[in-house]
mmCIF file of C-alpha atoms and ligand atoms in Angstrom:
data_model
loop_
_atom_site.group_PDB
_atom_site.id
_atom_site.type_symbol
_atom_site.label_atom_id
_atom_site.label_comp_id
_atom_site.label_asym_id
_atom_site.label_seq_id
_atom_site.Cartn_x
_atom_site.Cartn_y
_atom_site.Cartn_z
ATOM 1 C CA MET A 925 42.523 31.040 -126.207
ATOM 2 C CA ILE A 926 40.064 28.311 -125.417
ATOM 3 C CA GLU A 927 39.855 27.379 -121.736
ATOM 4 C CA LYS A 928 38.891 23.890 -120.600
ATOM 5 C CA ILE A 929 38.518 22.418 -117.141
ATOM 6 C CA VAL A 930 40.761 19.377 -116.557
ATOM 7 C CA TYR A 931 41.266 17.098 -113.577
ATOM 8 C CA HIS A 932 45.010 16.561 -113.932
ATOM 9 C CA ASN A 933 47.778 19.095 -113.819
ATOM 10 C CA LYS A 934 49.696 19.349 -117.091
ATOM 11 C CA ALA A 935 52.546 21.628 -118.048
ATOM 12 C CA SER A 936 50.151 23.925 -119.899
ATOM 13 C CA SER A 937 47.484 24.100 -117.215
ATOM 14 C CA ILE A 938 47.003 26.251 -114.133
ATOM 15 C CA GLN A 939 45.247 25.606 -110.842
ATOM 16 C CA ALA A 940 41.622 26.739 -111.187
ATOM 17 C CA VAL A 941 41.404 28.362 -107.756
ATOM 18 C CA ASP A 942 44.203 29.779 -105.583
ATOM 19 C CA GLN A 943 44.031 33.353 -104.273
ATOM 20 C CA ILE A 944 41.292 33.987 -106.822
ATOM 21 C CA CYS A 945 39.096 31.852 -109.081
ATOM 22 C CA HIS A 946 40.823 31.874 -112.475
ATOM 23 C CA ARG A 947 37.667 30.648 -114.187
ATOM 24 C CA CYS A 948 35.525 33.720 -113.412
ATOM 25 C CA MET A 949 38.277 35.946 -111.935
ATOM 26 C CA GLY A 950 36.192 36.263 -108.753
ATOM 27 C CA LYS A 951 37.551 36.605 -105.237
ATOM 28 C CA ASP A 952 34.542 35.300 -103.363
ATOM 29 C CA LEU A 953 36.034 32.021 -102.098
ATOM 30 C CA LEU A 954 34.945 29.499 -99.488
ATOM 31 C CA ILE A 955 36.911 26.790 -97.635
ATOM 32 C CA SER A 956 34.999 23.528 -97.395
ATOM 33 C CA GLU A 957 35.062 21.001 -94.513
ATOM 34 C CA ASN A 958 37.636 18.910 -96.377
ATOM 35 C CA ASN A 959 39.882 21.978 -96.671
ATOM 36 C CA HIS A 960 39.389 22.646 -100.345
ATOM 37 C CA VAL A 961 38.879 26.180 -101.641
ATOM 38 C CA TYR A 962 35.761 26.749 -103.748
ATOM 39 C CA CYS A 963 34.574 29.708 -105.798
ATOM 40 C CA GLN A 964 31.198 30.876 -104.535
ATOM 41 C CA GLU A 965 30.195 32.598 -107.756
ATOM 42 C CA CYS A 966 30.975 29.633 -110.002
ATOM 43 C CA SER A 967 29.035 27.272 -107.740
ATOM 44 C CA GLN A 968 25.766 28.201 -109.459
ATOM 45 C CA ASN A 969 27.039 26.860 -112.777
ATOM 46 C CA GLN A 970 29.983 24.520 -112.500
ATOM 47 C CA SER A 971 31.693 24.005 -109.190
ATOM 48 C CA MET A 972 35.240 25.383 -109.288
ATOM 49 C CA SER A 973 37.842 24.422 -106.700
ATOM 50 C CA ASP A 974 41.566 24.105 -106.045
ATOM 51 C CA PHE A 975 41.719 20.453 -107.149
ATOM 52 C CA LEU A 976 40.675 21.395 -110.694
ATOM 53 C CA PHE A 977 42.901 22.828 -113.402
ATOM 54 C CA LEU A 978 42.361 25.054 -116.406
ATOM 55 C CA ASN A 979 43.940 24.178 -119.713
ATOM 56 C CA ARG A 980 44.299 27.167 -122.053
ATOM 57 C CA TYR A 981 45.324 26.816 -125.681
ATOM 58 C CA GLU A 982 45.140 28.677 -128.979
ATOM 59 C CA ARG A 983 42.412 27.464 -131.295
ATOM 60 C CA ILE A 984 43.311 26.500 -134.848
ATOM 61 C CA ARG A 985 41.693 28.577 -137.564
ATOM 62 C CA ASN A 986 41.938 28.659 -141.331
ATOM 63 C CA ASN A 987 42.490 31.805 -143.358
ATOM 64 C CA LYS A 988 39.556 32.542 -145.628
ATOM 65 C CA ASN A 989 38.351 35.244 -147.922
ATOM 66 C CA HIS A 990 35.197 36.426 -146.169
ATOM 67 C CA GLN A 991 32.533 38.276 -148.102
ATOM 68 C CA LEU A 992 29.659 40.549 -147.207
ATOM 69 C CA ARG A 993 26.421 40.114 -149.119
ATOM 70 C CA MET A 994 23.836 42.867 -148.677
ATOM 71 C CA ASN A 995 21.133 43.615 -151.202
ATOM 72 C CA PHE A 996 20.292 47.041 -149.789
ATOM 73 C CA ASN A 997 22.104 50.243 -148.906
ATOM 74 C CA LEU A 998 22.481 51.553 -145.393
ATOM 75 C CA SER A 999 20.736 54.829 -144.519
ATOM 76 C CA GLN A 1000 22.792 57.937 -143.754
ATOM 77 C CA ALA A 1001 22.237 57.363 -140.035
ATOM 78 C CA GLN A 1002 23.278 53.731 -140.284
ATOM 79 C CA LEU A 1003 26.421 54.780 -142.149
ATOM 80 C CA LYS A 1004 27.187 57.161 -139.282
ATOM 81 C CA GLY A 1005 26.856 54.236 -136.834
ATOM 82 C CA GLN A 1006 28.991 52.043 -139.092
ATOM 83 C CA ASP A 1007 31.728 54.714 -139.277
ATOM 84 C CA PHE A 1008 31.646 55.102 -135.503
ATOM 85 C CA ILE A 1009 32.216 51.370 -134.939
ATOM 86 C CA ASP A 1010 34.891 51.318 -137.622
ATOM 87 C CA ASN A 1011 36.755 54.271 -136.100
ATOM 88 C CA CYS A 1012 36.681 52.620 -132.670
ATOM 89 C CA PHE A 1013 38.051 49.438 -134.237
ATOM 90 C CA ASN A 1014 40.812 51.210 -136.207
ATOM 91 C CA GLU A 1015 41.903 53.338 -133.262
ATOM 92 C CA LYS A 1016 41.455 50.545 -130.701
ATOM 93 C CA ARG A 1017 39.015 52.650 -128.659
ATOM 94 C CA GLN A 1018 36.029 51.352 -126.688
ATOM 95 C CA GLY A 1019 32.699 52.645 -127.986
ATOM 96 C CA PHE A 1020 29.094 53.051 -126.857
ATOM 97 C CA LEU A 1021 26.638 53.094 -129.767
ATOM 98 C CA HIS A 1022 23.314 54.485 -128.602
ATOM 99 C CA ALA A 1023 20.836 53.671 -131.364
ATOM 100 C CA VAL A 1024 17.050 53.982 -131.034
ATOM 101 C CA CYS A 1025 14.831 50.881 -131.373
ATOM 102 C CA GLY A 1026 14.537 49.926 -135.024
ATOM 103 C CA ALA A 1027 17.695 51.793 -136.097
ATOM 104 C CA GLY A 1028 19.105 48.640 -137.702
ATOM 105 C CA LYS A 1029 21.989 48.162 -135.275
ATOM 106 C CA THR A 1030 23.150 44.757 -136.476
ATOM 107 C CA GLU A 1031 23.644 46.063 -140.013
ATOM 108 C CA MET A 1032 25.854 48.865 -138.667
ATOM 109 C CA THR A 1033 28.308 46.279 -137.309
ATOM 110 C CA LEU A 1034 28.733 44.226 -140.505
ATOM 111 C CA HIS A 1035 31.383 46.336 -142.205
ATOM 112 C CA THR A 1036 33.741 46.174 -139.226
ATOM 113 C CA ILE A 1037 33.016 42.493 -138.590
ATOM 114 C CA LEU A 1038 33.970 41.735 -142.211
ATOM 115 C CA LYS A 1039 37.155 43.764 -141.870
ATOM 116 C CA ALA A 1040 38.114 41.936 -138.661
ATOM 117 C CA LEU A 1041 37.314 38.552 -140.245
ATOM 118 C CA ASN A 1042 39.553 39.246 -143.206
ATOM 119 C CA GLN A 1043 42.357 40.233 -140.839
ATOM 120 C CA GLY A 1044 42.001 36.780 -139.257
ATOM 121 C CA LEU A 1045 40.855 38.257 -135.945
ATOM 122 C CA SER A 1046 38.679 36.608 -133.353
ATOM 123 C CA ILE A 1047 35.193 38.098 -132.897
ATOM 124 C CA ALA A 1048 32.296 37.680 -130.469
ATOM 125 C CA PHE A 1049 28.841 39.201 -130.840
ATOM 126 C CA VAL A 1050 27.328 38.986 -127.364
ATOM 127 C CA ILE A 1051 23.599 39.187 -126.711
ATOM 128 C CA PRO A 1052 21.744 37.968 -123.629
ATOM 129 C CA ARG A 1053 18.759 36.211 -125.107
ATOM 130 C CA LEU A 1054 18.615 32.782 -126.607
ATOM 131 C CA GLU A 1055 15.752 33.422 -129.048
ATOM 132 C CA ILE A 1056 17.602 36.420 -130.457
ATOM 133 C CA ILE A 1057 20.862 34.477 -130.795
ATOM 134 C CA LYS A 1058 19.166 31.898 -133.011
ATOM 135 C CA GLN A 1059 17.628 34.606 -135.222
ATOM 136 C CA LEU A 1060 20.897 36.530 -135.387
ATOM 137 C CA VAL A 1061 22.946 33.513 -136.467
ATOM 138 C CA LYS A 1062 20.572 33.034 -139.408
ATOM 139 C CA ARG A 1063 20.847 36.704 -140.363
ATOM 140 C CA PHE A 1064 24.660 36.705 -140.109
ATOM 141 C CA GLN A 1065 24.792 33.566 -142.261
ATOM 142 C CA VAL A 1066 22.912 35.417 -145.011
ATOM 143 C CA TYR A 1067 25.110 38.511 -144.751
ATOM 144 C CA LEU A 1068 28.401 36.580 -144.448
ATOM 145 C CA PRO A 1069 27.882 33.476 -146.613
ATOM 146 C CA LYS A 1070 31.541 32.364 -146.608
ATOM 147 C CA SER A 1071 31.970 32.623 -142.839
ATOM 148 C CA HIS A 1072 31.403 29.993 -140.192
ATOM 149 C CA ILE A 1073 28.952 31.568 -137.699
ATOM 150 C CA CYS A 1074 28.413 29.669 -134.466
ATOM 151 C CA ALA A 1075 25.760 30.096 -131.804
ATOM 152 C CA LEU A 1076 26.938 29.609 -128.264
ATOM 153 C CA TYR A 1077 24.568 29.201 -125.331
ATOM 154 C CA GLN A 1078 24.023 26.782 -122.470
ATOM 155 C CA GLY A 1079 24.053 23.199 -123.705
ATOM 156 C CA MET A 1080 25.871 23.957 -126.971
ATOM 157 C CA VAL A 1081 29.207 22.303 -127.679
ATOM 158 C CA LEU A 1082 31.921 24.856 -128.384
ATOM 159 C CA ASP A 1083 32.941 24.755 -132.049
ATOM 160 C CA GLU A 1084 36.571 25.887 -131.965
ATOM 161 C CA SER A 1085 36.727 26.608 -135.684
ATOM 162 C CA ALA A 1086 34.101 29.409 -135.671
ATOM 163 C CA ASP A 1087 34.849 32.640 -137.505
ATOM 164 C CA LEU A 1088 32.251 34.530 -135.509
ATOM 165 C CA TYR A 1089 30.642 33.538 -132.218
ATOM 166 C CA VAL A 1090 27.131 34.788 -131.440
ATOM 167 C CA THR A 1091 26.982 34.078 -127.753
ATOM 168 C CA THR A 1092 25.341 34.689 -124.408
ATOM 169 C CA PRO A 1093 27.543 36.574 -121.929
ATOM 170 C CA HIS A 1094 27.757 33.507 -119.653
ATOM 171 C CA GLN A 1095 29.441 31.393 -122.345
ATOM 172 C CA LEU A 1096 32.372 33.818 -122.474
ATOM 173 C CA ILE A 1097 33.707 31.877 -119.483
ATOM 174 C CA LYS A 1098 35.086 29.326 -121.982
ATOM 175 C CA PHE A 1099 37.613 31.829 -123.362
ATOM 176 C CA TYR A 1100 40.753 33.515 -122.095
ATOM 177 C CA HIS A 1101 42.222 36.584 -123.841
ATOM 178 C CA GLU A 1102 40.631 35.392 -127.063
ATOM 179 C CA PHE A 1103 38.697 38.191 -128.724
ATOM 180 C CA ASP A 1104 40.078 41.089 -130.760
ATOM 181 C CA LEU A 1105 36.590 42.507 -131.271
ATOM 182 C CA MET A 1106 33.636 42.135 -128.932
ATOM 183 C CA ILE A 1107 30.268 43.669 -129.702
ATOM 184 C CA ILE A 1108 27.850 43.576 -126.784
ATOM 185 C CA ASP A 1109 24.255 44.253 -127.725
ATOM 186 C CA GLU A 1110 21.562 45.209 -125.198
ATOM 187 C CA VAL A 1111 24.190 45.999 -122.606
ATOM 188 C CA ASP A 1112 21.544 47.866 -120.604
ATOM 189 C CA ALA A 1113 19.409 44.750 -120.150
ATOM 190 C CA TYR A 1114 19.199 41.846 -117.768
ATOM 191 C CA PRO A 1115 21.387 39.893 -117.094
ATOM 192 C CA PHE A 1116 24.269 42.063 -118.198
ATOM 193 C CA PHE A 1117 23.367 45.362 -116.607
ATOM 194 C CA LYS A 1118 25.306 46.028 -113.374
ATOM 195 C CA ASN A 1119 26.450 42.390 -113.279
ATOM 196 C CA GLN A 1120 30.075 42.335 -112.105
ATOM 197 C CA TYR A 1121 30.438 38.599 -112.761
ATOM 198 C CA LEU A 1122 29.600 39.065 -116.457
ATOM 199 C CA GLU A 1123 31.743 42.187 -116.677
ATOM 200 C CA ARG A 1124 34.679 40.099 -115.443
ATOM 201 C CA LEU A 1125 33.965 37.474 -118.112
ATOM 202 C CA VAL A 1126 34.058 40.170 -120.793
ATOM 203 C CA LYS A 1127 37.404 41.373 -119.468
ATOM 204 C CA LYS A 1128 38.776 37.834 -119.213
ATOM 205 C CA SER A 1129 37.704 36.734 -122.692
ATOM 206 C CA ARG A 1130 38.848 39.905 -124.469
ATOM 207 C CA LYS A 1131 42.475 40.426 -125.507
ATOM 208 C CA SER A 1132 44.109 43.245 -123.571
ATOM 209 C CA ASP A 1133 44.097 45.386 -126.728
ATOM 210 C CA GLY A 1134 40.773 44.018 -127.985
ATOM 211 C CA VAL A 1135 38.077 46.492 -128.973
ATOM 212 C CA LEU A 1136 34.816 46.529 -127.044
ATOM 213 C CA ILE A 1137 31.663 48.024 -128.560
ATOM 214 C CA TYR A 1138 28.540 48.408 -126.440
ATOM 215 C CA ILE A 1139 25.211 48.808 -128.219
ATOM 216 C CA SER A 1140 21.984 49.903 -126.593
ATOM 217 C CA ALA A 1141 18.718 51.700 -127.289
ATOM 218 C CA THR A 1142 18.940 53.476 -123.952
ATOM 219 C CA PHE A 1143 21.834 55.272 -122.294
ATOM 220 C CA PRO A 1144 21.879 54.458 -118.577
ATOM 221 C CA GLN A 1145 23.561 56.766 -116.054
ATOM 222 C CA ILE A 1146 26.412 54.326 -115.346
ATOM 223 C CA TYR A 1147 27.525 54.491 -119.000
ATOM 224 C CA GLN A 1148 26.966 58.255 -119.206
ATOM 225 C CA GLU A 1149 29.558 58.571 -116.446
ATOM 226 C CA GLN A 1150 32.024 56.332 -118.289
ATOM 227 C CA VAL A 1151 31.565 58.353 -121.474
ATOM 228 C CA SER A 1152 32.170 61.618 -119.624
ATOM 229 C CA ASN A 1153 35.313 60.052 -118.100
ATOM 230 C CA HIS A 1154 36.449 59.290 -121.690
ATOM 231 C CA ALA A 1155 36.486 55.538 -121.027
ATOM 232 C CA PHE A 1156 34.175 55.168 -124.026
ATOM 233 C CA ASP A 1157 33.577 57.080 -127.237
ATOM 234 C CA TYR A 1158 29.881 57.761 -127.770
ATOM 235 C CA CYS A 1159 27.608 58.005 -130.776
ATOM 236 C CA LEU A 1160 23.847 58.615 -130.889
ATOM 237 C CA ILE A 1161 21.764 57.356 -133.805
ATOM 238 C CA PRO A 1162 18.389 59.012 -133.148
ATOM 239 C CA GLU A 1163 16.513 57.659 -136.157
ATOM 240 C CA ARG A 1164 15.149 54.420 -137.466
ATOM 241 C CA TYR A 1165 16.535 52.881 -140.624
ATOM 242 C CA HIS A 1166 13.373 53.997 -142.496
ATOM 243 C CA ARG A 1167 13.899 57.625 -141.348
ATOM 244 C CA LYS A 1168 10.337 58.075 -140.097
ATOM 245 C CA ASP A 1169 9.695 59.600 -136.665
ATOM 246 C CA LEU A 1170 9.549 57.420 -133.560
ATOM 247 C CA VAL A 1171 5.976 56.896 -132.391
ATOM 248 C CA ILE A 1172 5.174 59.032 -129.316
ATOM 249 C CA PRO A 1173 3.005 57.513 -126.548
ATOM 250 C CA GLU A 1174 -0.458 58.815 -125.797
ATOM 251 C CA PHE A 1175 -1.551 58.805 -122.127
ATOM 252 C CA LYS A 1176 -5.038 57.627 -121.172
ATOM 253 C CA LYS A 1177 -6.390 57.528 -117.643
ATOM 254 C CA TYR A 1178 -8.838 55.044 -116.193
ATOM 255 C CA LYS A 1179 -10.324 54.604 -112.735
ATOM 256 C CA TYR A 1180 -11.080 50.907 -113.013
ATOM 257 C CA LEU A 1181 -9.062 48.563 -115.243
ATOM 258 C CA PHE A 1182 -11.895 46.211 -116.174
ATOM 259 C CA ASN A 1183 -13.863 48.945 -117.921
ATOM 260 C CA GLU A 1184 -15.995 48.635 -121.030
ATOM 261 C CA GLU A 1185 -14.217 51.327 -123.049
ATOM 262 C CA LEU A 1186 -10.815 49.621 -122.816
ATOM 263 C CA PHE A 1187 -12.414 46.252 -123.529
ATOM 264 C CA MET A 1188 -14.067 47.602 -126.686
ATOM 265 C CA GLN A 1189 -10.818 49.144 -127.825
ATOM 266 C CA ILE A 1190 -8.949 45.833 -127.402
ATOM 267 C CA ALA A 1191 -11.827 43.864 -128.953
ATOM 268 C CA SER A 1192 -11.707 46.030 -132.092
ATOM 269 C CA TYR A 1193 -8.423 44.322 -133.019
ATOM 270 C CA GLN A 1194 -9.928 40.842 -133.120
ATOM 271 C CA ASP A 1195 -10.792 41.010 -136.808
ATOM 272 C CA SER A 1196 -8.360 43.720 -137.778
ATOM 273 C CA GLU A 1197 -5.238 43.486 -139.982
ATOM 274 C CA ILE A 1198 -3.270 45.011 -137.134
ATOM 275 C CA LEU A 1199 -1.647 43.065 -134.304
ATOM 276 C CA LEU A 1200 -2.130 44.301 -130.755
ATOM 277 C CA LEU A 1201 0.411 43.782 -127.973
ATOM 278 C CA VAL A 1202 -0.962 44.497 -124.494
ATOM 279 C CA TYR A 1203 1.706 44.812 -121.774
ATOM 280 C CA PHE A 1204 0.991 44.148 -118.084
ATOM 281 C CA PRO A 1205 3.203 44.825 -115.070
ATOM 282 C CA SER A 1206 2.707 41.315 -113.627
ATOM 283 C CA ILE A 1207 1.754 37.798 -114.670
ATOM 284 C CA HIS A 1208 -0.987 37.864 -112.031
ATOM 285 C CA LEU A 1209 -2.731 40.920 -113.477
ATOM 286 C CA MET A 1210 -2.231 39.677 -117.043
ATOM 287 C CA THR A 1211 -3.843 36.343 -116.178
ATOM 288 C CA ARG A 1212 -6.833 38.053 -114.518
ATOM 289 C CA TYR A 1213 -7.322 40.238 -117.557
ATOM 290 C CA PHE A 1214 -6.920 37.255 -119.893
ATOM 291 C CA TYR A 1215 -9.830 35.451 -118.185
ATOM 292 C CA PHE A 1216 -11.880 38.669 -118.209
ATOM 293 C CA LEU A 1217 -11.422 38.911 -121.998
ATOM 294 C CA HIS A 1218 -12.132 35.211 -122.481
ATOM 295 C CA LYS A 1219 -15.336 35.413 -120.475
ATOM 296 C CA LYS A 1220 -16.464 38.131 -122.857
ATOM 297 C CA GLY A 1221 -15.722 35.833 -125.799
ATOM 298 C CA LEU A 1222 -12.570 37.529 -127.052
ATOM 299 C CA ALA A 1223 -9.918 35.357 -128.715
ATOM 300 C CA CYS A 1224 -6.495 36.247 -127.394
ATOM 301 C CA LYS A 1225 -3.385 34.577 -125.996
ATOM 302 C CA MET A 1226 -0.891 35.388 -123.275
ATOM 303 C CA LEU A 1227 2.862 35.095 -123.040
ATOM 304 C CA SER A 1228 5.138 35.430 -120.024
ATOM 305 C CA SER A 1229 8.335 33.906 -118.653
ATOM 306 C CA GLN A 1230 6.201 30.997 -117.412
ATOM 307 C CA SER A 1231 4.728 30.165 -120.829
ATOM 308 C CA LYS A 1232 5.687 27.001 -122.651
ATOM 309 C CA TYR A 1233 6.346 27.115 -126.410
ATOM 310 C CA LYS A 1234 7.284 30.812 -126.339
ATOM 311 C CA ASN A 1235 8.879 30.784 -129.789
ATOM 312 C CA SER A 1236 5.959 29.126 -131.558
ATOM 313 C CA LEU A 1237 3.537 31.550 -129.880
ATOM 314 C CA ILE A 1238 5.596 34.527 -131.066
ATOM 315 C CA LYS A 1239 5.745 33.034 -134.569
ATOM 316 C CA ASP A 1240 1.963 32.424 -134.673
ATOM 317 C CA PHE A 1241 1.333 35.989 -133.559
ATOM 318 C CA SER A 1242 3.706 37.473 -136.141
ATOM 319 C CA LEU A 1243 1.965 35.432 -138.852
ATOM 320 C CA GLY A 1244 -1.375 36.913 -137.741
ATOM 321 C CA ASN A 1245 -2.839 33.553 -136.680
ATOM 322 C CA PHE A 1246 -4.266 35.485 -133.745
ATOM 323 C CA ARG A 1247 -4.339 39.256 -133.302
ATOM 324 C CA ILE A 1248 -4.244 40.040 -129.606
ATOM 325 C CA LEU A 1249 -1.345 39.034 -127.376
ATOM 326 C CA LEU A 1250 -1.188 39.865 -123.679
ATOM 327 C CA THR A 1251 2.344 39.899 -122.332
ATOM 328 C CA THR A 1252 4.777 41.173 -119.705
ATOM 329 C CA THR A 1253 8.148 42.909 -119.896
ATOM 330 C CA LEU A 1254 9.449 39.570 -121.263
ATOM 331 C CA LEU A 1255 8.641 40.993 -124.703
ATOM 332 C CA GLU A 1256 9.968 44.474 -124.019
ATOM 333 C CA ARG A 1257 12.740 44.091 -126.607
ATOM 334 C CA GLY A 1258 14.199 41.906 -129.323
ATOM 335 C CA VAL A 1259 10.923 41.238 -131.154
ATOM 336 C CA THR A 1260 9.710 42.832 -134.353
ATOM 337 C CA PHE A 1261 6.138 42.589 -135.591
ATOM 338 C CA LYS A 1262 5.330 44.196 -138.901
ATOM 339 C CA ASN A 1263 2.086 46.043 -138.248
ATOM 340 C CA CYS A 1264 1.685 46.275 -134.529
ATOM 341 C CA HIS A 1265 0.026 48.568 -131.976
ATOM 342 C CA VAL A 1266 0.890 48.633 -128.283
ATOM 343 C CA PHE A 1267 -1.139 49.249 -125.126
ATOM 344 C CA VAL A 1268 0.617 49.384 -121.762
ATOM 345 C CA ILE A 1269 -1.694 48.627 -118.835
ATOM 346 C CA GLU A 1270 -0.865 50.210 -115.460
ATOM 347 C CA ALA A 1271 1.913 52.123 -117.196
ATOM 348 C CA ASP A 1272 2.487 54.017 -113.924
ATOM 349 C CA HIS A 1273 3.580 50.776 -112.188
ATOM 350 C CA PRO A 1274 7.218 50.969 -110.913
ATOM 351 C CA ILE A 1275 8.244 47.978 -113.073
ATOM 352 C CA PHE A 1276 7.739 50.211 -116.093
ATOM 353 C CA ASP A 1277 10.772 52.440 -115.655
ATOM 354 C CA LYS A 1278 11.828 54.828 -118.405
ATOM 355 C CA ASP A 1279 14.184 52.419 -120.168
ATOM 356 C CA THR A 1280 11.566 49.651 -120.187
ATOM 357 C CA LEU A 1281 8.914 52.009 -121.562
ATOM 358 C CA ILE A 1282 11.304 53.199 -124.269
ATOM 359 C CA GLN A 1283 11.965 49.606 -125.309
ATOM 360 C CA ILE A 1284 8.244 48.763 -125.309
ATOM 361 C CA SER A 1285 7.482 51.913 -127.328
ATOM 362 C CA GLY A 1286 10.073 50.735 -129.822
ATOM 363 C CA ARG A 1287 7.819 47.820 -130.819
ATOM 364 C CA VAL A 1288 5.513 50.217 -132.728
ATOM 365 C CA GLY A 1289 6.300 51.505 -136.230
ATOM 366 C CA ARG A 1290 9.438 49.461 -136.928
ATOM 367 C CA ASP A 1291 8.407 48.611 -140.473
ATOM 368 C CA ALA A 1292 8.989 51.057 -143.333
ATOM 369 C CA ILE A 1293 5.401 50.629 -144.544
ATOM 370 C CA TYR A 1294 3.725 50.536 -141.128
ATOM 371 C CA HIS A 1295 5.848 53.210 -139.501
ATOM 372 C CA GLN A 1296 2.941 54.686 -137.575
ATOM 373 C CA GLY A 1297 0.697 53.048 -135.028
ATOM 374 C CA LEU A 1298 -1.121 53.448 -131.763
ATOM 375 C CA LEU A 1299 0.982 53.504 -128.627
ATOM 376 C CA ILE A 1300 -1.152 54.089 -125.543
ATOM 377 C CA PHE A 1301 -0.059 54.130 -121.901
ATOM 378 C CA TYR A 1302 -3.109 53.402 -119.708
ATOM 379 C CA SER A 1303 -2.822 54.331 -116.048
ATOM 380 C CA GLN A 1304 -4.459 55.954 -113.049
ATOM 381 C CA PHE A 1305 -1.649 58.469 -112.641
ATOM 382 C CA VAL A 1306 1.093 59.798 -114.899
ATOM 383 C CA SER A 1307 4.446 58.607 -113.545
ATOM 384 C CA ILE A 1308 7.787 60.394 -113.933
ATOM 385 C CA ALA A 1309 8.980 57.477 -116.071
ATOM 386 C CA MET A 1310 6.022 57.942 -118.434
ATOM 387 C CA LYS A 1311 6.751 61.667 -118.768
ATOM 388 C CA GLU A 1312 10.478 61.062 -119.290
ATOM 389 C CA THR A 1313 9.793 58.408 -121.940
ATOM 390 C CA LYS A 1314 7.627 60.808 -123.907
ATOM 391 C CA ARG A 1315 10.141 63.628 -123.527
ATOM 392 C CA GLU A 1316 13.095 61.446 -124.586
ATOM 393 C CA LEU A 1317 11.357 60.007 -127.677
ATOM 394 C CA MET A 1318 10.288 63.498 -128.734
ATOM 395 C CA ALA A 1319 13.879 64.710 -128.249
ATOM 396 C CA TYR A 1320 15.215 61.934 -130.545
ATOM 397 C CA ASN A 1321 12.745 62.981 -133.235
ATOM 398 C CA LYS A 1322 13.806 66.600 -132.799
ATOM 399 C CA VAL A 1323 17.529 65.759 -133.124
ATOM 400 C CA LYS A 1324 16.798 63.578 -136.160
ATOM 401 C CA ASN A 1325 14.698 66.230 -137.895
ATOM 402 C CA HIS A 1326 17.283 68.895 -137.100
ATOM 403 C CA ASP A 1327 20.043 66.748 -138.651
ATOM 404 C CA MET A 1328 18.066 66.095 -141.835
HETATM 405 ZN ZN1 LIG B 1895 34.651 31.427 -110.146
#
């Protein structure tokens, strides 16, 4: 059902806030000076109180014959992921698909999405980041040419006739017991990870018998526990769609960051065919290093959460209009550059935990042609996270090569 906020009580509507907030299902309420009850958690977005009402109604949809158009075959590993999702869907089980970076996760979901579409079911593909939503909608439109794919993020008007919503988790607040199939990508990432508010929205927007599929390149402890409690079925896809090994990081130590050897190594990419991504633990350090490189006459650009025109900068970089991009964990995931090497500066910094380093490592070697590449962690010390990253990536390669 679609849920809309209304100011007048109708037969079909309910009071927005009573013992709980029915908009976000939260219990964190506050009584104001004029004796109205407000929801504290909704106050950051749209104020919710006991003088508002929620109108819930079924959306009208047309039956269609949906079609899947793919001009390539899935790899064996992708087929395994596809079967896993399909089994979860058929048996109405919740599933956790743990697929390494570059495994081709989206393609593994298409078969089941098509099946659900042709059964007239309601589907949401949830992913936290706006840039990725826009890209994904375009990709889904190519794969499912007869289907009406709608992006949903802050500022977008809800199109009630969508066949498939590609949405941020926050926009799920507009639905009540709507979805038969929900696929949540990057469930391990901000803002979804350990966010009870968003977890409640998933529960609220999903039908009680709706199927929930989590997808992630890492497998955090909290989900490991749920899998061992049989709350979720689990499937590991340890290989990339092109079947080549994951690139393993090399560790290099330095005493002083602004050293000539590292500078020369970065500078060698200026006129190369290869793109270089250099990750920093903070905007401050990245900016200092950016001016250091500029002073030495090196052409490079930087990108962080504070940058304007993020998308055009990413596009320019992927087109090779410049070769060296300094960045932060902002670009740890969701971006694919064809022929790209990665340096991580101060890789022993606490911000680079294992899951972040695994995501960053996943930027190298995603392309079938350029499946190798340099991946170097520069640091003064070797952190536990660095060691665990290396060990985990090597273990995936071992499992993959054993299965072959
Ligand atoms: Zn609320």
